[in-house]
Tab-separated table of N, CA, C and O in Angstrom:
chain	number	residue	atom	x	y	z
A	1	TYR	N	-14.427	-50.965	-43.663
A	1	TYR	CA	-15.786	-51.455	-43.703
A	1	TYR	C	-16.736	-50.480	-43.037
A	1	TYR	O	-17.831	-50.274	-43.499
A	2	TYR	N	-16.347	-49.874	-41.913
A	2	TYR	CA	-17.239	-48.960	-41.191
A	2	TYR	C	-17.513	-47.745	-42.049
A	2	TYR	O	-16.618	-47.111	-42.573
A	3	THR	N	-18.795	-47.394	-42.185
A	3	THR	CA	-19.185	-46.318	-43.086
A	3	THR	C	-19.035	-44.934	-42.489
A	3	THR	O	-19.129	-43.952	-43.208
A	4	GLY	N	-18.823	-44.825	-41.182
A	4	GLY	CA	-18.554	-43.530	-40.586
A	4	GLY	C	-19.759	-42.796	-40.051
A	4	GLY	O	-19.630	-41.762	-39.439
A	5	TYR	N	-20.959	-43.279	-40.281
A	5	TYR	CA	-22.114	-42.599	-39.722
A	5	TYR	C	-22.909	-43.576	-38.857
A	5	TYR	O	-22.915	-44.777	-39.109
A	6	PRO	N	-23.549	-43.043	-37.815
A	6	PRO	CA	-24.274	-43.944	-36.901
A	6	PRO	C	-25.449	-44.616	-37.589
A	6	PRO	O	-26.152	-44.004	-38.380
A	7	LYS	N	-25.624	-45.869	-37.291
A	7	LYS	CA	-26.750	-46.626	-37.808
A	7	LYS	C	-27.482	-47.229	-36.622
A	7	LYS	O	-26.880	-47.496	-35.593
A	8	ASP	N	-28.766	-47.468	-36.794
A	8	ASP	CA	-29.516	-48.160	-35.752
A	8	ASP	C	-29.347	-49.650	-36.003
A	8	ASP	O	-30.015	-50.227	-36.864
A	9	LEU	N	-28.419	-50.257	-35.293
A	9	LEU	CA	-28.100	-51.669	-35.500
A	9	LEU	C	-28.876	-52.590	-34.568
A	9	LEU	O	-28.758	-53.806	-34.665
A	10	GLY	N	-29.674	-52.003	-33.681
A	10	GLY	CA	-30.392	-52.818	-32.710
A	10	GLY	C	-29.454	-53.279	-31.618
A	10	GLY	O	-28.367	-52.734	-31.432
A	11	PRO	N	-29.860	-54.331	-30.902
A	11	PRO	CA	-28.991	-54.818	-29.820
A	11	PRO	C	-27.692	-55.386	-30.373
A	11	PRO	O	-27.661	-55.905	-31.491
A	12	SER	N	-26.646	-55.281	-29.593
A	12	SER	CA	-25.343	-55.775	-30.030
A	12	SER	C	-25.395	-57.273	-30.298
A	12	SER	O	-25.968	-58.040	-29.527
A	13	ARG	N	-24.789	-57.691	-31.387
A	13	ARG	CA	-24.694	-59.110	-31.737
A	13	ARG	C	-23.335	-59.685	-31.360
A	13	ARG	O	-23.055	-60.841	-31.636
A	14	ILE	N	-22.484	-58.867	-30.750
A	14	ILE	CA	-21.158	-59.340	-30.344
A	14	ILE	C	-21.290	-60.091	-29.020
A	14	ILE	O	-21.891	-59.612	-28.068
A	15	ILE	N	-20.713	-61.269	-28.982
A	15	ILE	CA	-20.771	-62.123	-27.803
A	15	ILE	C	-19.538	-61.847	-26.949
A	15	ILE	O	-18.412	-61.972	-27.439
A	16	PRO	N	-19.724	-61.470	-25.690
A	16	PRO	CA	-18.548	-61.252	-24.842
A	16	PRO	C	-17.915	-62.584	-24.457
A	16	PRO	O	-18.612	-63.545	-24.147
A	17	PHE	N	-16.599	-62.649	-24.498
A	17	PHE	CA	-15.866	-63.855	-24.120
A	17	PHE	C	-15.920	-64.000	-22.606
A	17	PHE	O	-15.642	-63.064	-21.872
A	18	THR	N	-16.273	-65.211	-22.131
A	18	THR	CA	-16.308	-65.448	-20.690
A	18	THR	C	-15.404	-66.600	-20.277
A	18	THR	O	-14.920	-66.626	-19.152
A	19	SER	N	-15.188	-67.569	-21.180
A	19	SER	CA	-14.307	-68.695	-20.853
A	19	SER	C	-13.987	-69.475	-22.121
A	19	SER	O	-14.693	-69.388	-23.118
A	20	GLU	N	-12.900	-70.249	-22.056
A	20	GLU	CA	-12.547	-71.095	-23.192
A	20	GLU	C	-13.628	-72.141	-23.450
A	20	GLU	O	-13.931	-72.459	-24.589
A	21	ARG	N	-14.208	-72.651	-22.390
A	21	ARG	CA	-15.266	-73.662	-22.530
A	21	ARG	C	-16.462	-73.094	-23.306
A	21	ARG	O	-16.986	-73.713	-24.221
A	22	GLN	N	-16.894	-71.891	-22.939
A	22	GLN	CA	-18.002	-71.232	-23.628
A	22	GLN	C	-17.644	-71.004	-25.099
A	22	GLN	O	-18.467	-71.203	-25.989
A	23	PHE	N	-16.397	-70.640	-25.349
A	23	PHE	CA	-15.947	-70.384	-26.713
A	23	PHE	C	-15.967	-71.658	-27.553
A	23	PHE	O	-16.442	-71.661	-28.687
A	24	VAL	N	-15.484	-72.764	-27.007
A	24	VAL	CA	-15.484	-74.039	-27.729
A	24	VAL	C	-16.917	-74.488	-28.003
A	24	VAL	O	-17.222	-74.987	-29.090
A	25	GLN	N	-17.826	-74.282	-27.047
A	25	GLN	CA	-19.232	-74.627	-27.276
A	25	GLN	C	-19.801	-73.820	-28.432
A	25	GLN	O	-20.557	-74.338	-29.250
A	26	LEU	N	-19.420	-72.561	-28.522
A	26	LEU	CA	-19.862	-71.716	-29.625
A	26	LEU	C	-19.347	-72.260	-30.955
A	26	LEU	O	-20.084	-72.298	-31.945
A	27	LEU	N	-18.107	-72.708	-30.985
A	27	LEU	CA	-17.544	-73.284	-32.214
A	27	LEU	C	-18.258	-74.573	-32.609
A	27	LEU	O	-18.396	-74.869	-33.800
A	28	HIS	N	-18.722	-75.335	-31.639
A	28	HIS	CA	-19.428	-76.582	-31.935
A	28	HIS	C	-20.789	-76.339	-32.592
A	28	HIS	O	-21.382	-77.276	-33.117
A	29	GLU	N	-21.260	-75.107	-32.596
A	29	GLU	CA	-22.512	-74.793	-33.281
A	29	GLU	C	-22.355	-74.878	-34.797
A	29	GLU	O	-23.338	-74.880	-35.524
A	30	GLY	N	-21.097	-74.932	-35.271
A	30	GLY	CA	-20.859	-75.137	-36.696
A	30	GLY	C	-20.801	-73.883	-37.545
A	30	GLY	O	-20.787	-73.968	-38.770
A	31	ARG	N	-20.753	-72.734	-36.934
A	31	ARG	CA	-20.653	-71.482	-37.690
A	31	ARG	C	-19.266	-70.877	-37.490
A	31	ARG	O	-18.660	-71.041	-36.441
A	32	PRO	N	-18.766	-70.133	-38.481
A	32	PRO	CA	-17.490	-69.437	-38.268
A	32	PRO	C	-17.625	-68.419	-37.139
A	32	PRO	O	-18.693	-67.840	-36.941
A	33	VAL	N	-16.538	-68.223	-36.407
A	33	VAL	CA	-16.527	-67.267	-35.302
A	33	VAL	C	-15.360	-66.303	-35.526
A	33	VAL	O	-14.214	-66.723	-35.634
A	34	VAL	N	-15.683	-65.022	-35.603
A	34	VAL	CA	-14.679	-63.972	-35.730
A	34	VAL	C	-14.383	-63.471	-34.321
A	34	VAL	O	-15.295	-63.067	-33.600
A	35	VAL	N	-13.111	-63.523	-33.941
A	35	VAL	CA	-12.724	-63.124	-32.589
A	35	VAL	C	-11.836	-61.891	-32.663
A	35	VAL	O	-10.829	-61.881	-33.374
A	36	ALA	N	-12.229	-60.868	-31.905
A	36	ALA	CA	-11.418	-59.659	-31.780
A	36	ALA	C	-10.709	-59.714	-30.438
A	36	ALA	O	-11.350	-59.781	-29.389
A	37	PHE	N	-9.400	-59.743	-30.479
A	37	PHE	CA	-8.567	-59.728	-29.283
A	37	PHE	C	-8.215	-58.267	-29.021
A	37	PHE	O	-7.508	-57.654	-29.828
A	38	THR	N	-8.723	-57.697	-27.922
A	38	THR	CA	-8.610	-56.253	-27.735
A	38	THR	C	-7.976	-55.860	-26.405
A	38	THR	O	-7.947	-56.631	-25.457
A	39	ILE	N	-7.487	-54.637	-26.401
A	39	ILE	CA	-7.074	-53.929	-25.194
A	39	ILE	C	-7.678	-52.533	-25.327
A	39	ILE	O	-8.189	-52.179	-26.395
A	40	LYS	N	-7.634	-51.732	-24.270
A	40	LYS	CA	-8.170	-50.374	-24.359
A	40	LYS	C	-7.167	-49.490	-25.092
A	40	LYS	O	-6.057	-49.276	-24.628
A	41	CYS	N	-7.589	-49.018	-26.275
A	41	CYS	CA	-6.769	-48.084	-27.049
A	41	CYS	C	-7.652	-47.461	-28.126
A	41	CYS	O	-8.782	-47.889	-28.340
A	42	THR	N	-7.130	-46.473	-28.817
A	42	THR	CA	-7.936	-45.798	-29.838
A	42	THR	C	-8.252	-46.721	-31.011
A	42	THR	O	-9.305	-46.604	-31.624
A	43	TYR	N	-7.351	-47.633	-31.333
A	43	TYR	CA	-7.622	-48.582	-32.414
A	43	TYR	C	-8.807	-49.482	-32.075
A	43	TYR	O	-9.623	-49.811	-32.920
A	44	THR	N	-8.914	-49.864	-30.811
A	44	THR	CA	-10.014	-50.717	-30.376
A	44	THR	C	-11.341	-49.981	-30.482
A	44	THR	O	-12.353	-50.570	-30.850
A	45	GLN	N	-11.354	-48.701	-30.189
A	45	GLN	CA	-12.592	-47.926	-30.304
A	45	GLN	C	-13.115	-47.955	-31.732
A	45	GLN	O	-14.311	-48.120	-31.971
A	46	HIS	N	-12.235	-47.802	-32.697
A	46	HIS	CA	-12.647	-47.868	-34.100
A	46	HIS	C	-13.061	-49.292	-34.472
A	46	HIS	O	-14.072	-49.498	-35.140
A	47	LEU	N	-12.291	-50.267	-34.026
A	47	LEU	CA	-12.593	-51.663	-34.320
A	47	LEU	C	-13.960	-52.055	-33.769
A	47	LEU	O	-14.705	-52.800	-34.413
A	48	ASP	N	-14.323	-51.554	-32.599
A	48	ASP	CA	-15.626	-51.855	-32.012
A	48	ASP	C	-16.759	-51.450	-32.944
A	48	ASP	O	-17.735	-52.178	-33.104
A	49	LYS	N	-16.642	-50.292	-33.559
A	49	LYS	CA	-17.675	-49.821	-34.489
A	49	LYS	C	-17.779	-50.747	-35.699
A	49	LYS	O	-18.863	-51.094	-36.149
A	50	VAL	N	-16.641	-51.147	-36.207
A	50	VAL	CA	-16.609	-52.052	-37.359
A	50	VAL	C	-17.220	-53.399	-36.989
A	50	VAL	O	-18.033	-53.960	-37.734
A	51	LEU	N	-16.841	-53.919	-35.824
A	51	LEU	CA	-17.370	-55.207	-35.379
A	51	LEU	C	-18.874	-55.165	-35.178
A	51	LEU	O	-19.584	-56.096	-35.572
A	52	GLU	N	-19.370	-54.107	-34.560
A	52	GLU	CA	-20.816	-53.992	-34.332
A	52	GLU	C	-21.581	-54.025	-35.654
A	52	GLU	O	-22.582	-54.715	-35.782
A	53	GLU	N	-21.090	-53.293	-36.621
A	53	GLU	CA	-21.759	-53.240	-37.919
A	53	GLU	C	-21.682	-54.585	-38.635
A	53	GLU	O	-22.672	-55.075	-39.178
A	54	ALA	N	-20.518	-55.206	-38.617
A	54	ALA	CA	-20.361	-56.507	-39.280
A	54	ALA	C	-21.188	-57.583	-38.580
A	54	ALA	O	-21.819	-58.415	-39.234
A	55	ALA	N	-21.207	-57.561	-37.247
A	55	ALA	CA	-21.970	-58.559	-36.499
A	55	ALA	C	-23.458	-58.436	-36.806
A	55	ALA	O	-24.155	-59.446	-36.940
A	56	ALA	N	-23.950	-57.214	-36.921
A	56	ALA	CA	-25.366	-57.013	-37.247
A	56	ALA	C	-25.666	-57.498	-38.667
A	56	ALA	O	-26.705	-58.109	-38.920
A	57	LYS	N	-24.744	-57.264	-39.577
A	57	LYS	CA	-24.977	-57.635	-40.977
A	57	LYS	C	-24.929	-59.151	-41.182
A	57	LYS	O	-25.727	-59.701	-41.939
A	58	PHE	N	-24.001	-59.832	-40.552
A	58	PHE	CA	-23.795	-61.255	-40.824
A	58	PHE	C	-24.486	-62.195	-39.839
A	58	PHE	O	-24.374	-63.407	-39.967
A	59	TYR	N	-25.191	-61.633	-38.830
A	59	TYR	CA	-25.915	-62.468	-37.870
A	59	TYR	C	-27.039	-63.208	-38.594
A	59	TYR	O	-27.712	-62.605	-39.416
A	60	PRO	N	-27.281	-64.470	-38.366
A	60	PRO	CA	-26.678	-65.436	-37.463
A	60	PRO	C	-25.659	-66.346	-38.145
A	60	PRO	O	-25.218	-67.317	-37.555
A	61	HIS	N	-25.279	-66.038	-39.372
A	61	HIS	CA	-24.402	-66.929	-40.141
A	61	HIS	C	-22.962	-66.928	-39.668
A	61	HIS	O	-22.246	-67.917	-39.832
A	62	ILE	N	-22.526	-65.818	-39.116
A	62	ILE	CA	-21.177	-65.703	-38.560
A	62	ILE	C	-21.315	-65.093	-37.176
A	62	ILE	O	-22.032	-64.105	-36.996
A	63	LYS	N	-20.660	-65.683	-36.203
A	63	LYS	CA	-20.696	-65.173	-34.833
A	63	LYS	C	-19.477	-64.285	-34.603
A	63	LYS	O	-18.409	-64.523	-35.161
A	64	PHE	N	-19.641	-63.269	-33.776
A	64	PHE	CA	-18.559	-62.354	-33.444
A	64	PHE	C	-18.353	-62.360	-31.935
A	64	PHE	O	-19.315	-62.264	-31.175
A	65	VAL	N	-17.107	-62.474	-31.511
A	65	VAL	CA	-16.754	-62.524	-30.099
A	65	VAL	C	-15.671	-61.481	-29.836
A	65	VAL	O	-14.749	-61.326	-30.641
A	66	ARG	N	-15.804	-60.778	-28.713
A	66	ARG	CA	-14.767	-59.831	-28.303
A	66	ARG	C	-14.116	-60.371	-27.029
A	66	ARG	O	-14.791	-60.668	-26.061
A	67	VAL	N	-12.787	-60.475	-27.052
A	67	VAL	CA	-12.025	-60.899	-25.879
A	67	VAL	C	-11.269	-59.685	-25.354
A	67	VAL	O	-10.484	-59.087	-26.084
A	68	GLU	N	-11.536	-59.323	-24.119
A	68	GLU	CA	-10.773	-58.250	-23.484
A	68	GLU	C	-9.538	-58.892	-22.878
A	68	GLU	O	-9.598	-59.522	-21.827
A	69	CYS	N	-8.421	-58.755	-23.557
A	69	CYS	CA	-7.205	-59.490	-23.194
A	69	CYS	C	-6.684	-59.222	-21.778
A	69	CYS	O	-6.157	-60.148	-21.163
A	70	PRO	N	-6.820	-58.017	-21.229
A	70	PRO	CA	-6.380	-57.864	-19.840
A	70	PRO	C	-7.155	-58.765	-18.869
A	70	PRO	O	-6.627	-59.175	-17.851
A	71	LYS	N	-8.404	-59.113	-19.202
A	71	LYS	CA	-9.208	-59.985	-18.341
A	71	LYS	C	-8.882	-61.465	-18.566
A	71	LYS	O	-9.051	-62.277	-17.676
A	72	TYR	N	-8.470	-61.821	-19.774
A	72	TYR	CA	-8.208	-63.222	-20.133
A	72	TYR	C	-6.836	-63.358	-20.795
A	72	TYR	O	-6.728	-63.762	-21.957
A	73	PRO	N	-5.765	-63.031	-20.084
A	73	PRO	CA	-4.433	-63.029	-20.697
A	73	PRO	C	-3.993	-64.405	-21.181
A	73	PRO	O	-3.322	-64.514	-22.201
A	74	GLY	N	-4.363	-65.472	-20.480
A	74	GLY	CA	-3.945	-66.812	-20.893
A	74	GLY	C	-4.460	-67.171	-22.266
A	74	GLY	O	-3.733	-67.705	-23.102
A	75	PHE	N	-5.719	-66.871	-22.538
A	75	PHE	CA	-6.306	-67.183	-23.841
A	75	PHE	C	-5.658	-66.339	-24.936
A	75	PHE	O	-5.349	-66.838	-26.014
A	76	CYS	N	-5.419	-65.076	-24.652
A	76	CYS	CA	-4.817	-64.188	-25.654
A	76	CYS	C	-3.369	-64.574	-25.954
A	76	CYS	O	-2.940	-64.551	-27.098
A	77	LEU	N	-2.612	-64.924	-24.918
A	77	LEU	CA	-1.204	-65.269	-25.114
A	77	LEU	C	-1.022	-66.545	-25.926
A	77	LEU	O	-0.008	-66.710	-26.599
A	78	THR	N	-2.008	-67.452	-25.894
A	78	THR	CA	-1.892	-68.684	-26.679
A	78	THR	C	-1.925	-68.403	-28.176
A	78	THR	O	-1.503	-69.243	-28.964
A	79	ARG	N	-2.393	-67.232	-28.583
A	79	ARG	CA	-2.446	-66.879	-30.007
A	79	ARG	C	-1.075	-66.424	-30.508
A	79	ARG	O	-0.883	-66.237	-31.697
A	80	GLN	N	-0.132	-66.200	-29.612
A	80	GLN	CA	1.255	-65.848	-29.937
A	80	GLN	C	1.366	-64.596	-30.801
A	80	GLN	O	2.110	-64.543	-31.769
A	81	ARG	N	0.596	-63.580	-30.433
A	81	ARG	CA	0.678	-62.283	-31.096
A	81	ARG	C	1.026	-61.249	-30.035
A	81	ARG	O	0.644	-61.384	-28.885
A	82	ASN	N	1.719	-60.214	-30.402
A	82	ASN	CA	2.065	-59.201	-29.406
A	82	ASN	C	1.591	-57.803	-29.785
A	82	ASN	O	1.952	-56.840	-29.139
A	83	GLU	N	0.799	-57.680	-30.816
A	83	GLU	CA	0.241	-56.386	-31.203
A	83	GLU	C	-1.270	-56.469	-31.115
A	83	GLU	O	-1.884	-57.382	-31.667
A	84	TYR	N	-1.869	-55.507	-30.423
A	84	TYR	CA	-3.310	-55.496	-30.219
A	84	TYR	C	-3.880	-54.204	-30.757
A	84	TYR	O	-3.205	-53.198	-30.768
A	85	PRO	N	-5.123	-54.201	-31.183
A	85	PRO	CA	-6.028	-55.330	-31.312
A	85	PRO	C	-5.740	-56.123	-32.587
A	85	PRO	O	-5.134	-55.614	-33.522
A	86	PHE	N	-6.179	-57.368	-32.600
A	86	PHE	CA	-6.110	-58.165	-33.818
A	86	PHE	C	-7.336	-59.061	-33.894
A	86	PHE	O	-8.041	-59.261	-32.906
A	87	VAL	N	-7.599	-59.548	-35.094
A	87	VAL	CA	-8.794	-60.348	-35.360
A	87	VAL	C	-8.360	-61.686	-35.916
A	87	VAL	O	-7.429	-61.761	-36.720
A	88	GLU	N	-9.039	-62.735	-35.484
A	88	GLU	CA	-8.761	-64.077	-35.984
A	88	GLU	C	-10.103	-64.775	-36.251
A	88	GLU	O	-11.064	-64.550	-35.518
A	89	VAL	N	-10.150	-65.586	-37.288
A	89	VAL	CA	-11.367	-66.323	-37.621
A	89	VAL	C	-11.154	-67.791	-37.286
A	89	VAL	O	-10.151	-68.381	-37.668
A	90	PHE	N	-12.114	-68.369	-36.570
A	90	PHE	CA	-12.075	-69.772	-36.181
A	90	PHE	C	-13.207	-70.505	-36.891
A	90	PHE	O	-14.328	-70.007	-36.975
A	91	TYR	N	-12.879	-71.697	-37.399
A	91	TYR	CA	-13.880	-72.506	-38.098
A	91	TYR	C	-14.232	-73.779	-37.354
A	91	TYR	O	-15.275	-74.365	-37.579
A	92	ASN	N	-13.330	-74.238	-36.474
A	92	ASN	CA	-13.607	-75.471	-35.739
A	92	ASN	C	-12.863	-75.456	-34.407
A	92	ASN	O	-11.897	-74.719	-34.226
A	93	PRO	N	-13.311	-76.285	-33.462
A	93	PRO	CA	-12.716	-76.286	-32.117
A	93	PRO	C	-11.255	-76.711	-32.089
A	93	PRO	O	-10.541	-76.375	-31.149
A	94	GLU	N	-10.764	-77.418	-33.097
A	94	GLU	CA	-9.364	-77.860	-33.101
A	94	GLU	C	-8.397	-76.687	-33.224
A	94	GLU	O	-7.216	-76.828	-32.922
A	95	GLN	N	-8.863	-75.532	-33.659
A	95	GLN	CA	-8.005	-74.365	-33.785
A	95	GLN	C	-7.677	-73.728	-32.438
A	95	GLN	O	-6.773	-72.915	-32.337
A	96	VAL	N	-8.421	-74.068	-31.409
A	96	VAL	CA	-8.275	-73.433	-30.096
A	96	VAL	C	-7.275	-74.206	-29.255
A	96	VAL	O	-7.345	-75.426	-29.135
A	97	ILE	N	-6.319	-73.495	-28.685
A	97	ILE	CA	-5.368	-74.101	-27.748
A	97	ILE	C	-5.831	-73.698	-26.358
A	97	ILE	O	-5.755	-72.529	-25.978
A	98	LEU	N	-6.343	-74.633	-25.608
A	98	LEU	CA	-6.856	-74.336	-24.272
A	98	LEU	C	-5.732	-74.319	-23.257
A	98	LEU	O	-4.841	-75.151	-23.300
A	99	VAL	N	-5.808	-73.369	-22.324
A	99	VAL	CA	-4.740	-73.260	-21.339
A	99	VAL	C	-5.124	-73.782	-19.966
A	99	VAL	O	-4.274	-74.105	-19.177
A	100	ASP	N	-6.419	-73.861	-19.647
A	100	ASP	CA	-6.765	-74.333	-18.317
A	100	ASP	C	-7.604	-75.610	-18.370
A	100	ASP	O	-8.705	-75.658	-17.917
A	101	ARG	N	-7.040	-76.628	-18.932
A	101	ARG	CA	-7.712	-77.927	-18.953
A	101	ARG	C	-7.370	-78.689	-17.713
A	101	ARG	O	-6.335	-78.623	-17.164
């Protein structure tokens, strides 16, 4: 998807993940949420460019969230994946498995 050349996308439309509660509130807004589960690596650097461009294009119809998994390991581990980065799309709050209720 990333075209390879810099574009003026304006301010970032990617929402930083801060808590499961904040994430569930975002899902209650009724829009799909694309979540990038990331760690620091070269793949993530490329993915960031793709996410920025997609978030700018689809705002406000689709929300984009980046989770830095080293900061929020409990939330990332509930997805039961062991290869990073990966992307998941959420449509409703029932898809989220909360770990600190």
